[in-house]
Amino acid sequence: MRITVNNLSKSYDGEKFAFKPSSFEIHQGEFVTLLGPSGCGKTTLLRLLAGLEMGNSGQIHFDDRLIFDGEVKRVVPTEKRQIGMVFQDFALWPHMTIFENVAFGLRAQKDTDRLAERVRWALAKVDLVGYDTRYPRQLSGGQQQRVAFARAIVTEPELILLDEPLSALDALLRNQLRVELVSIAKELDITCVYVTHDQEEAMSMSDRIFVMKDGEILQQGEPEILYHNPTHPFVAEFVGKTNRITDPATREEKIFRPEDLSLEPQKFDDLIYQATVHHVAYLGDRYEVIVKYGQEEWTVYSKKRVNIGERIDIHLPKKALKLTQYA
Amino acid sequence: MSETTAIKKDSRFTKVTQWTAAFTLLIIIVIPLIMVIMRSFSIDGTWQLSAPIELIAQSDLGSVYVNSLYLGLLVVLGSTLLALPLAFLMTKTDFKRHKWLDTILIVPFMTPPYIASMGWMLFMQSRGILESVFPSVNLLQRGFFSVYGIAMIMSFNLFPFLYLILKNALLKINSSLEEAGAVHGGSFQYRLKRIIFPLMISPLAMGALLVFVKTISEFGTPATLGRQIGYYVLTTEIYQYTSSWPIDFGRAAAISSVLLVTSMTIWFVQTWINTRYTWQTLGSKSKQTKEYTLGKWRYLVWLYVGGVLLLAIGVPYFSMIATSLMNTRGAGLAWSNFTFRHFQAVLTPGSQGYRGIVTSIQLALAAATLAAVLGTFYALTVVKSKGKIKGFIDSSSLISNTIPAVVVIVGLIFFWNHPNNPFAVYNTSSMVILAYVVLFLPFTVQYVKSSAQQIDNSLYQAARVGGASRWFIFKKITLPLIWPGIIAGWIMTFIISTRELIASLMIRPPGMVTTATYIFGQFEQGNASQGMAMALITVTLTVVVMVAVQRMQKGARRFE
Amino acid sequence: MKNKMMKKVSGIVGLGTAFLLISACAAADGSDEPLVVYSAGPGGLAESLAEGFTQETGREVDLFQSTTGSVVGRLEAEMDNPAADVVILASWPSGMDLMERELLHTYADAENADLLNEGWNGDNQLFGYSASALGITYNTELIEQAGEDWADYTDEEFNGLVAMPDPSESGSALDFIAGYLSDQGDSGWALFEELVENDLEVAGANRPALDSVINGANGVVLAGVDYMAYSVMEQGEPIDIHYASSGTVVNPRPAMILDSSERKEAAEQFIDYLLSDGAQEIVADDYLLPGRSDIDAHPDRVPFEDINELDIDWEWMMEEQENINERFQESIR
């Protein structure tokens, strides 16, 4: 399903925007992540798409179907939008079996043809065959999240909204479920809008990322573009690690990535800085070194151990230095 | 465009539900109470601010007020003396493994006070049951047939309530607090004095105030033992002035207002203490509590616990059973005097007693069901509302918890018996049902509210995303999740309604007999043995209902 | 959103409440509905009379049975919405009070009314269908020699043994006090003051007072209704009764029809029934004095003719009863 959003905005008190007027498009089958810190409006936008919040202006279309129109104040209510959604706290109904939890949407829409078969299909998709008769409290956190996902796909929606679905799980499980989620979404060709504050999660899963702050979409694009060509210092900072330096002549602030730095010479025209080692952390495959250059603290990776207090030369190719554009 | 609907900011139906709730509460409880207060300010139809004070000064009501307060103090003292040691034993010592004690302590609490005091009176009176076993105990009788006897019976009825409060407070005192005291060199007595006792002051004060309010609100014991020995309190005076010649509604209203203001004041003090003196350390219940070993002391403890149980349960129940099985009471305890005829008389279809049982069950069924519906409606409206209207619905649906039942009943009489009231509800059985509902509504409201508040919003949102209509969500999600609360409220209302005394006495229509009015009537003017037989049947009914429901719930329990 | 769904619930609840109220209203008229009778006096008797009436006429009776104090209290409380059709009290002056206030219906054609004892028909409004005499009831195991007259019980030997029903609950006890004062004048108060000094216990209505004598808490009840004593004697309790030598109050128990009644015809039938042979026999069987002079009292009791009556002025008693009660209550509190 293609989502077209035109000039959509949301304000709770009429003054401060929870979501500033924006327009964008999400393509059929695309996996889009809304990334940003808490309070940036990413959940608000997701809930606007779900119909759990009402916008103040603008329109939302699902394909050619008008879902929301803020100008004439009309809306398709949540329960008629035919979408799937996965919640942060799973939101499984404690008094229903796994089977009934998954079957809920089908029963609610009186779409009970081959009900059992379809529920089993969804449970099989998330690898939970044989769990139908259990209750949510009898399942682990990861299993509960799989049920929530099965519940979202059983009605075969064209759009699934995911609200930080992995944040309640531990790191190992999170990595595993990321892969599964994306592969099922791609296999079923479902459009996904995914909310997270974890940049690693966003980078690893998404076709495109919308970086948000203070109710505004700062930049949207493929993960690589955001990483290498951030158009906003916040985007640069939030996506990957950044070091910064102020040009003494122009007083312009420039940024560069830690992996651009090296303790050995790289190109003939490298910029060379002399810095003091402040902290060293062994990461297994390399060392993460924090150095001080003037007022700035930079992160550098090194193949060999350096000592705290040691003064070292740091090499940076000129090309890596990027000017950030201020909004 | 056709599939969209207009956006409504605050749904019209939300408003309708809120106003419906507020309006019905206004009628069933708020206006009646306002009428009590207004009536107490008018003398012969003219308004006078000083009216209540004048009325009280005029008669000997001052002494009646003092009687109520004195009784309250005695009961607070008595129930504290009973509850505090027991709570300590059951939380801080190895005695706590006797968990059955917690269960058995429900018995005195669930025994209606008027029944317990009848049992005691039959036991203690001259040539009563005690004397037929030990013929020379006249000294005890003098002491019992006095305010101290009333205080004792009420203490035995109320101490389990205080015990529960204290026990929970003690459980929340983490063992590390005490261990830290020990590590830093505090002896057992020193720790008791400097750590446990200060932490217990707030729960003790709260519990004591609640016991006090319950005591001055209580009608049953003063109406039985108190009336016989001429110890009159506010509740019995209200009953007297509204039901027996010479009737004086103005005075009844004045006393009601005094009682209302007194109990409301105590409630506010209680709430204030609760917010002011509840320590952070009491935040969560800890399983790790320090346990002391009783050692040789346990013989003394057993003696104490045995004594408490004997007096709280043994005496009244033995007396009730004995009386109900005696052929003639003059003949005393003897096998030749044994008979089942009183039970037969009560249970013979068509007899007054039998009609009383059937009526009480019918009334209780209707009241419990109506209270469940209304209580659920109010609770859900409160949970889903904001602002002033929420506060109004919340507090007025819970108010009959705070004020004495007799005051509520006086208000209901004023309202429904008013010449301008167009509804002919007064003097019908609907009136009794309505009174039970108004009195016991807080049970359902509280239980349902606490279960509804635990339902996370995302559970509803997930259902909406799944395409469910509002009715489908209510049926499939809200209702099942609040169901335990509704059932708990229903049972509580049913049980208490089957033996409710004061409302039944004051507003039953002609021709109606309930279990409580039957017992009360038999005790006063009829055959005490039949009254006690009925009392035992009522208590048995309670137990049967509780056990049956527990069984049913166990069978149906699938989730927590 | 959940609010919206609750609209349905609220609608149902609202409708339900309205329905309850309406259905309660609907029961307001109709000619076959039960006759409402408020009756003082022995529960068993009121019930058998009600049953007898139902058998005879086919009409159900809704009976509120309590003490005279509660019945009058209830009538007063319901003054704005009267519910009773027929009222039966245990105290003649209480009935006269209602007559004085013009609350009663005159039934001139009551059957057998002419056979009532002399003075037991109050202007065809009060029908003394039965009567009780106030006796001295004592426990034969505790009292060897009962006092002949009221004043004997102010003696030291009866200290702490004497009980009396509370006149604010028992109409008959109030009638005794008023009747005694009517006979003796104001000096009659001395008797009660001395009794109080001798630790008189004032205990509830007639039944609790008698109970306290049966179980031995007290030795003797003054001015208790006699039929109650006879009935416990029959059950084998160690009780005996006699009547004070100086005279006592024989108190006709009036039955009356409220003027506000909407079922006067049925109410008149009920009065006719009370004065019929059958009902009078039931009255006699319960040890009360039958209202009709041609019906014999129970053979085990002292008949009306053999009881020495005080010289009493019912009119004065009716006017003074409230004051007398107040003064008495003050003296005991």
XYZ file of N, CA and C in Angstrom, chain B residues 8 10-11 13-14 16-18 20 24 28 60 64 125-128 142 227-228 230 232 237 239-249 327-331 341 350 352 355 370 373-374 377 380-381 383-385 413 416-419 421-428 430 433-434 452 457 460-461 464 469-471 473-474 478 505-513 521-528, chain C residues 1-14 16-17 20-25 27-28 36-38 41-43 47 51 61-74 76-84 94 97 139 141-142 160 166-169 174 201-209 211-218 228 235-238 321-322 325-326 329-330 332-333:
576
model
N -15.355 13.969 15.872
C -15.985 14.659 17.009
C -14.936 14.780 18.095
N -15.111 15.614 21.586
C -15.463 14.791 22.729
C -16.781 14.153 22.337
N -16.787 12.863 22.247
C -17.954 12.223 21.679
C -19.201 12.583 22.487
N -21.608 10.827 23.045
C -22.033 9.733 23.911
C -21.265 9.709 25.226
N -20.008 10.168 25.168
C -19.265 10.317 26.411
C -20.018 11.245 27.335
N -23.174 11.986 27.214
C -24.435 11.385 27.655
C -24.197 10.436 28.819
N -23.149 9.598 28.698
C -22.897 8.670 29.805
C -22.565 9.425 31.079
N -21.714 10.438 30.945
C -21.332 11.177 32.147
C -22.537 11.813 32.817
N -25.677 11.005 32.461
C -26.580 9.989 32.999
C -26.098 9.537 34.366
N -28.268 10.219 37.764
C -28.835 9.136 38.581
C -28.268 9.171 40.002
N -30.394 9.251 43.427
C -30.455 8.148 44.391
C -29.711 8.454 45.679
N -32.010 15.878 75.747
C -30.807 15.313 76.357
C -29.911 14.686 75.300
N -26.484 11.819 74.682
C -26.494 10.730 73.704
C -25.254 10.816 72.812
N -27.297 -13.331 80.268
C -28.373 -12.866 81.136
C -28.617 -13.836 82.302
N -29.290 -13.328 83.321
C -29.535 -14.207 84.457
C -30.299 -15.416 83.975
N -29.950 -16.528 84.472
C -30.504 -17.798 84.059
C -30.319 -18.011 82.570
N -29.323 -17.381 82.020
C -28.985 -17.634 80.631
C -28.094 -18.857 80.544
N -23.320 -8.144 85.872
C -23.353 -6.698 86.125
C -22.410 -5.980 85.156
N -30.287 -0.868 73.978
C -31.646 -0.467 74.295
C -32.126 -1.153 75.571
N -31.691 -2.392 75.760
C -32.168 -3.087 76.949
C -31.641 -2.457 78.229
N -30.649 0.711 78.452
C -30.852 2.151 78.479
C -29.631 2.949 78.088
N -28.328 4.812 75.206
C -28.806 5.284 73.912
C -27.692 5.998 73.163
N -31.183 6.686 68.512
C -32.091 7.821 68.660
C -32.721 8.184 67.322
N -33.301 6.177 64.863
C -34.290 5.131 64.594
C -35.550 5.385 65.408
N -35.357 5.696 66.680
C -36.474 5.936 67.578
C -37.364 7.081 67.059
N -36.710 8.194 66.676
C -37.486 9.367 66.275
C -38.150 9.195 64.912
N -37.691 8.263 64.112
C -38.316 8.106 62.792
C -39.291 6.945 62.760
N -39.293 6.090 63.781
C -40.118 4.903 63.621
C -41.074 4.665 64.773
N -40.928 5.377 65.856
C -41.780 5.060 66.986
C -42.417 6.328 67.517
N -43.644 6.185 67.967
C -44.361 7.331 68.521
C -43.627 7.878 69.719
N -43.477 9.146 69.987
C -43.871 10.238 69.096
C -42.804 10.521 68.044
N -43.220 10.575 66.779
C -42.309 10.792 65.650
C -41.807 12.229 65.638
N -40.528 12.422 65.360
C -39.994 13.776 65.234
C -38.913 13.789 64.161
N -39.326 14.047 62.924
C -38.384 14.007 61.814
C -37.330 15.104 61.914
N -36.043 -26.474 73.844
C -37.488 -26.521 73.768
C -38.107 -25.355 74.536
N -37.934 -25.320 75.856
C -38.309 -24.125 76.614
C -37.044 -23.574 77.234
N -36.925 -22.251 77.210
C -35.673 -21.676 77.667
C -35.549 -21.744 79.178
N -36.700 -21.794 79.872
C -36.644 -21.903 81.328
C -35.963 -23.184 81.776
N -36.019 -24.227 80.941
C -35.502 -25.534 81.350
C -33.992 -25.662 81.173
N -37.700 -28.105 66.777
C -38.960 -27.513 66.324
C -38.807 -26.055 65.885
N -44.467 -21.236 53.841
C -45.650 -20.459 54.182
C -45.536 -19.759 55.522
N -43.912 -17.443 58.572
C -43.288 -16.126 58.505
C -41.797 -16.220 58.245
N -41.053 -17.150 54.693
C -41.271 -16.017 53.805
C -40.120 -15.011 53.928
N -28.683 -5.202 40.436
C -28.791 -3.782 40.080
C -27.529 -3.024 40.482
N -24.803 -3.717 37.977
C -24.956 -2.973 36.724
C -24.600 -1.502 36.934
N -25.243 -0.883 37.953
C -24.998 0.541 38.189
C -23.545 0.784 38.587
N -21.251 0.590 35.683
C -21.442 1.779 34.855
C -20.720 2.988 35.469
N -16.809 2.508 35.330
C -16.231 2.705 33.997
C -16.295 4.171 33.593
N -17.391 4.843 33.952
C -17.496 6.262 33.624
C -16.406 7.048 34.343
N -13.483 5.944 35.373
C -12.178 5.637 34.800
C -11.968 6.382 33.490
N -13.050 6.591 32.721
C -12.915 7.197 31.405
C -13.143 8.703 31.407
N -13.419 9.289 32.588
C -13.718 10.717 32.603
C -12.560 11.513 33.166
N -35.833 8.202 53.056
C -37.223 8.370 53.492
C -37.699 9.779 53.153
N -38.094 9.950 49.133
C -39.101 9.119 48.450
C -40.468 9.206 49.103
N -40.503 9.618 50.381
C -41.782 9.752 51.069
C -42.266 11.197 51.006
N -41.593 12.029 50.227
C -41.975 13.436 50.132
C -43.294 13.548 49.384
N -44.212 14.410 49.874
C -45.524 14.510 49.203
C -45.411 14.889 47.732
N -43.057 13.894 45.657
C -42.359 12.897 44.840
C -43.378 12.135 43.996
N -43.252 12.236 42.664
C -44.272 11.642 41.802
C -44.183 10.121 41.705
N -43.046 9.553 42.115
C -42.901 8.102 41.965
C -43.407 7.384 43.208
N -44.296 6.460 43.015
C -44.841 5.728 44.159
C -43.938 4.557 44.504
N -42.697 4.872 44.841
C -41.753 3.809 45.155
C -41.779 3.501 46.641
N -42.048 4.546 47.437
C -42.034 4.364 48.882
C -43.087 3.347 49.286
N -42.734 2.545 50.289
C -43.636 1.487 50.755
C -43.846 0.368 49.756
N -42.871 0.206 48.828
C -42.910 -0.971 47.973
C -41.585 -1.697 48.157
N -39.514 -2.244 45.884
C -38.482 -1.531 45.115
C -37.705 -0.574 46.004
N -35.046 -2.475 47.809
C -33.964 -2.812 46.881
C -33.105 -1.586 46.624
N -33.776 -0.447 46.383
C -33.055 0.794 46.124
C -32.159 1.146 47.308
N -10.658 -2.091 36.358
C -10.653 -1.355 35.088
C -9.399 -0.495 34.956
N -4.419 0.965 28.169
C -5.099 1.496 26.997
C -4.754 0.744 25.723
N -7.086 -1.863 24.387
C -8.235 -1.409 23.606
C -7.807 -1.002 22.199
N -6.635 -0.315 22.136
C -6.165 0.170 20.844
C -5.860 -0.998 19.915
N -8.999 -2.098 18.457
C -9.544 -1.216 17.421
C -8.786 -1.399 16.112
N -15.623 -3.322 16.637
C -16.535 -2.231 16.966
C -16.498 -2.019 18.487
N -17.076 -0.878 18.941
C -17.057 -0.588 20.377
C -17.755 -1.669 21.186
N -18.890 -2.123 20.699
C -19.647 -3.134 21.429
C -18.867 -4.447 21.511
N -15.633 -4.719 21.420
C -14.540 -4.535 22.374
C -15.049 -4.675 23.799
N -16.223 -4.064 24.079
C -16.774 -4.145 25.427
C -17.039 -5.592 25.819
N -13.285 -5.548 27.621
C -13.567 -4.878 28.890
C -14.273 -5.812 29.863
N -35.581 -2.541 58.590
C -36.483 -2.133 59.665
C -37.196 -0.842 59.314
N -36.456 0.119 58.762
C -36.998 1.458 58.616
C -37.863 1.651 57.392
N -37.626 0.916 56.325
C -38.405 1.213 55.125
C -39.093 0.012 54.503
N -39.178 -1.093 55.214
C -39.867 -2.221 54.587
C -41.348 -1.867 54.444
N -41.954 -2.297 53.346
C -43.384 -2.040 53.167
C -44.197 -2.970 54.054
N -45.469 -2.641 54.269
C -46.297 -3.515 55.098
C -46.332 -4.916 54.505
N -46.304 -5.884 55.363
C -46.404 -7.248 54.889
C -45.075 -7.878 54.584
N -44.001 -7.072 54.556
C -42.706 -7.659 54.220
C -41.951 -8.101 55.468
N -41.442 -9.316 55.419
C -40.575 -9.811 56.476
C -39.256 -10.172 55.837
N -37.443 -9.028 65.322
C -38.800 -9.098 65.860
C -38.956 -10.249 66.836
N -38.426 -11.408 66.474
C -38.533 -12.561 67.371
C -37.800 -12.295 68.670
N -36.653 -11.655 68.568
C -35.867 -11.406 69.766
C -36.589 -10.424 70.674
N -37.230 -9.414 70.057
C -37.890 -8.380 70.848
C -39.235 -8.834 71.366
N -40.033 -9.449 70.506
C -41.418 -9.659 70.877
C -41.868 -11.092 70.711
N -40.998 -11.934 70.236
C -41.491 -13.259 69.923
C -40.676 -14.317 70.624
N -40.198 -15.212 69.826
C -39.562 -16.397 70.332
C -38.073 -16.331 69.968
N -37.251 -16.064 70.974
C -35.818 -15.887 70.723
C -35.218 -17.138 70.082
N -12.640 6.667 23.141
C -13.194 5.626 22.282
C -13.979 4.591 23.074
N -13.434 4.273 24.243
C -14.195 3.348 25.054
C -15.463 4.048 25.542
N -15.382 5.353 25.689
C -16.540 6.133 26.075
C -17.723 5.867 25.169
N -17.400 5.829 23.880
C -18.480 5.662 22.932
C -19.158 4.325 23.119
N -18.329 3.363 23.433
C -18.935 2.057 23.573
C -19.763 2.003 24.835
N -19.355 2.847 25.784
C -20.106 2.827 27.021
C -21.475 3.480 26.886
N -21.639 4.210 25.791
C -22.935 4.845 25.605
C -24.034 3.789 25.580
N -23.719 2.686 24.937
C -24.735 1.642 24.842
C -25.089 1.123 26.224
N -24.014 0.889 26.989
C -24.228 0.365 28.329
C -25.067 1.342 29.126
N -24.675 2.631 29.012
C -25.384 3.606 29.812
C -26.841 3.679 29.393
N -27.058 3.529 28.104
C -28.429 3.543 27.624
C -29.227 2.425 28.257
N -28.622 1.254 28.284
C -29.312 0.106 28.860
C -29.593 0.323 30.330
N -28.554 0.817 31.024
C -28.721 1.052 32.453
C -29.818 2.082 32.702
N -29.759 3.173 31.944
C -30.758 4.226 32.106
C -32.159 3.681 31.888
N -33.133 0.644 32.127
C -33.444 -0.308 33.194
C -33.942 0.418 34.422
N -33.221 1.484 34.797
C -33.608 2.236 35.982
C -35.007 2.815 35.790
N -37.632 0.219 36.134
C -37.864 -0.156 37.529
C -38.797 0.849 38.191
N -38.473 2.134 37.975
C -39.264 3.177 38.610
C -40.702 3.128 38.108
N -40.826 2.987 36.783
C -42.160 2.993 36.206
C -42.964 1.807 36.693
N -42.316 0.636 36.722
C -43.061 -0.550 37.129
C -43.489 -0.421 38.577
N -42.673 0.306 39.372
C -43.052 0.511 40.760
C -44.292 1.396 40.836
N -44.374 2.388 39.921
C -45.525 3.283 39.929
C -46.791 2.563 39.507
N -48.017 -0.069 40.074
C -48.767 -0.866 41.039
C -49.632 -0.003 41.962
N -49.991 1.204 41.532
C -50.660 2.111 42.449
C -52.167 1.886 42.594
N -54.191 -3.341 53.206
C -53.011 -3.082 54.035
C -53.442 -2.867 55.481
N -52.977 -3.753 56.347
C -53.360 -3.691 57.758
C -52.121 -3.459 58.607
N -52.152 -2.409 59.428
C -51.081 -2.197 60.404
C -51.624 -2.660 61.744
N -49.675 -5.693 68.625
C -50.141 -6.851 69.371
C -49.569 -8.144 68.905
N -50.052 -9.208 69.508
C -49.331 -10.465 69.325
C -49.279 -10.855 67.858
N -48.068 -11.179 67.408
C -47.849 -11.485 65.999
C -48.730 -12.614 65.521
N -51.677 -12.431 62.516
C -51.556 -13.269 61.324
C -52.750 -14.192 61.137
N -55.203 -14.234 57.990
C -55.455 -15.449 57.208
C -56.936 -15.774 57.158
N -54.036 -9.966 52.460
C -53.752 -8.902 53.426
C -52.250 -8.682 53.482
N -51.830 -7.412 53.341
C -50.430 -7.056 53.600
C -50.363 -6.558 55.021
N -49.649 -7.305 55.851
C -49.692 -7.020 57.282
C -48.379 -6.408 57.743
N -48.461 -5.248 58.373
C -47.301 -4.715 59.085
C -47.589 -4.895 60.553
N -46.815 -5.729 61.203
C -47.129 -6.091 62.579
C -45.984 -5.638 63.460
N -46.287 -4.832 64.463
C -45.234 -4.324 65.330
C -45.845 -3.883 66.660
N -45.149 -2.986 67.361
C -45.710 -2.463 68.602
C -46.624 -1.287 68.281
N -47.466 -0.888 69.249
C -48.334 0.277 69.043
C -47.494 1.503 68.697
N -46.378 1.675 69.420
C -45.500 2.821 69.160
C -45.035 2.850 67.721
N -44.595 1.706 67.192
C -44.105 1.667 65.813
C -45.230 1.873 64.816
N -46.410 1.310 65.123
C -47.519 1.452 64.179
C -47.924 2.921 64.086
N -48.085 3.573 65.252
C -48.453 4.991 65.228
C -47.329 5.800 64.584
N -46.094 5.429 64.927
C -44.950 6.121 64.343
C -44.963 6.014 62.834
N -45.257 4.833 62.353
C -45.281 4.633 60.906
C -46.409 5.418 60.257
N -47.634 8.204 61.308
C -47.220 9.611 61.286
C -46.199 9.840 60.194
N -45.243 8.930 60.088
C -44.187 9.093 59.092
C -44.768 9.108 57.688
N -45.883 8.384 57.527
C -46.462 8.266 56.190
C -47.616 9.233 55.969
N -47.764 10.181 56.877
C -48.896 11.097 56.796
C -49.060 11.664 55.381
N -47.948 11.896 54.689
C -48.026 12.472 53.347
C -48.418 11.453 52.284
N -48.071 10.211 52.518
C -48.408 9.145 51.576
C -48.997 7.966 52.344
N -50.212 8.108 52.824
C -50.725 7.036 53.694
C -50.836 5.724 52.935
N -50.441 4.654 53.598
C -50.460 3.358 52.924
C -51.466 2.409 53.560
N -51.778 2.612 54.839
C -52.607 1.641 55.552
C -54.084 1.858 55.263
N -54.650 5.831 72.162
C -53.942 6.096 70.894
C -54.935 6.125 69.746
N -56.874 9.328 69.857
C -56.075 10.428 69.319
C -56.254 10.527 67.807
N -42.315 -14.659 88.223
C -41.658 -15.949 88.082
C -41.840 -16.717 89.379
N -40.588 -19.305 90.464
C -39.412 -19.891 91.106
C -38.614 -18.842 91.869
N -38.801 -17.577 91.512
C -38.025 -16.516 92.154
C -38.835 -15.792 93.214
N -34.617 -4.355 92.674
C -33.869 -4.941 91.563
C -34.567 -6.099 90.891
N -41.579 -0.442 78.419
C -41.307 0.969 78.151
C -42.537 1.621 77.504
N -43.129 2.636 78.149
C -44.357 3.234 77.603
C -44.170 3.877 76.226
N -42.922 4.189 75.846
C -42.767 4.765 74.495
C -42.848 3.674 73.447
N -42.724 2.427 73.847
C -42.863 1.341 72.876
C -44.150 0.564 73.073
N -48.136 2.539 78.619
C -48.447 3.968 78.723
C -49.872 4.141 79.255
N -36.641 -1.722 86.269
C -36.025 -1.796 84.947
C -37.095 -1.572 83.890
N -36.846 -0.592 83.018
C -37.802 -0.316 81.945
C -37.232 -0.921 80.683
N -37.870 -1.979 80.218
C -37.206 -2.813 79.204
C -38.079 -3.056 77.998
N -37.898 -2.244 76.964
C -38.510 -2.508 75.660
C -40.019 -2.656 75.727
N -40.559 -3.405 74.794
C -41.995 -3.620 74.751
C -42.374 -4.745 75.712
N -43.607 -5.227 75.598
C -44.089 -6.247 76.535
C -43.256 -7.514 76.532
N -42.888 -7.947 75.338
C -42.222 -9.239 75.229
C -40.872 -9.291 75.936
N -39.990 -8.325 75.676
C -38.703 -8.370 76.375
C -38.869 -8.294 77.886
N -39.850 -7.513 78.326
C -40.077 -7.410 79.765
C -40.466 -8.777 80.322
N -39.898 -11.669 78.896
C -38.733 -12.546 78.711
C -37.785 -12.450 79.895
N -37.585 -11.208 80.360
C -36.621 -11.031 81.437
C -37.122 -11.705 82.708
N -38.433 -11.884 82.814
C -38.971 -12.585 83.976
C -38.903 -14.097 83.762
N -39.181 -14.525 82.528
C -39.092 -15.962 82.240
C -37.686 -16.466 82.514
N -36.674 -15.719 82.030
C -35.317 -16.220 82.202
C -34.730 -15.826 83.549
N -35.506 -15.121 84.349
C -35.074 -14.866 85.709
C -34.250 -13.615 85.904
N -34.022 -12.840 84.841
C -33.280 -11.598 85.003
C -34.048 -10.667 85.932
N -35.369 -10.717 85.852
C -36.211 -9.987 86.771
C -37.203 -10.976 87.391
N -50.272 -12.490 77.193
C -48.928 -12.990 76.920
C -48.473 -13.909 78.054
N -47.187 -22.886 77.800
C -45.990 -23.579 77.304
C -45.174 -24.193 78.428
N -45.600 -24.021 79.654
C -44.912 -24.665 80.767
C -43.854 -23.816 81.434
N -43.773 -22.532 81.100
C -42.800 -21.684 81.778
C -43.283 -21.429 83.213
N -42.347 -21.241 84.147
C -42.699 -21.068 85.565
C -43.224 -19.657 85.867
N -51.344 11.853 77.261
C -50.403 10.730 77.142
C -48.996 11.155 76.707
N -48.925 12.153 75.856
C -47.599 12.550 75.382
C -46.786 13.176 76.517
N -45.747 10.486 78.989
C -44.613 9.713 78.494
C -43.310 10.491 78.662
N -43.364 11.774 78.317
C -42.155 12.586 78.393
C -41.637 12.646 79.830
N -40.197 9.307 80.822
C -38.873 9.057 80.224
C -37.795 9.833 80.953
N -38.135 11.086 81.322
C -37.142 11.882 82.034
C -36.793 11.248 83.371
N -36.668 8.231 84.179
C -35.846 7.003 84.172
C -34.485 7.207 83.555
N -34.252 8.300 82.830
C -32.957 8.447 82.148
C -31.908 9.090 83.026
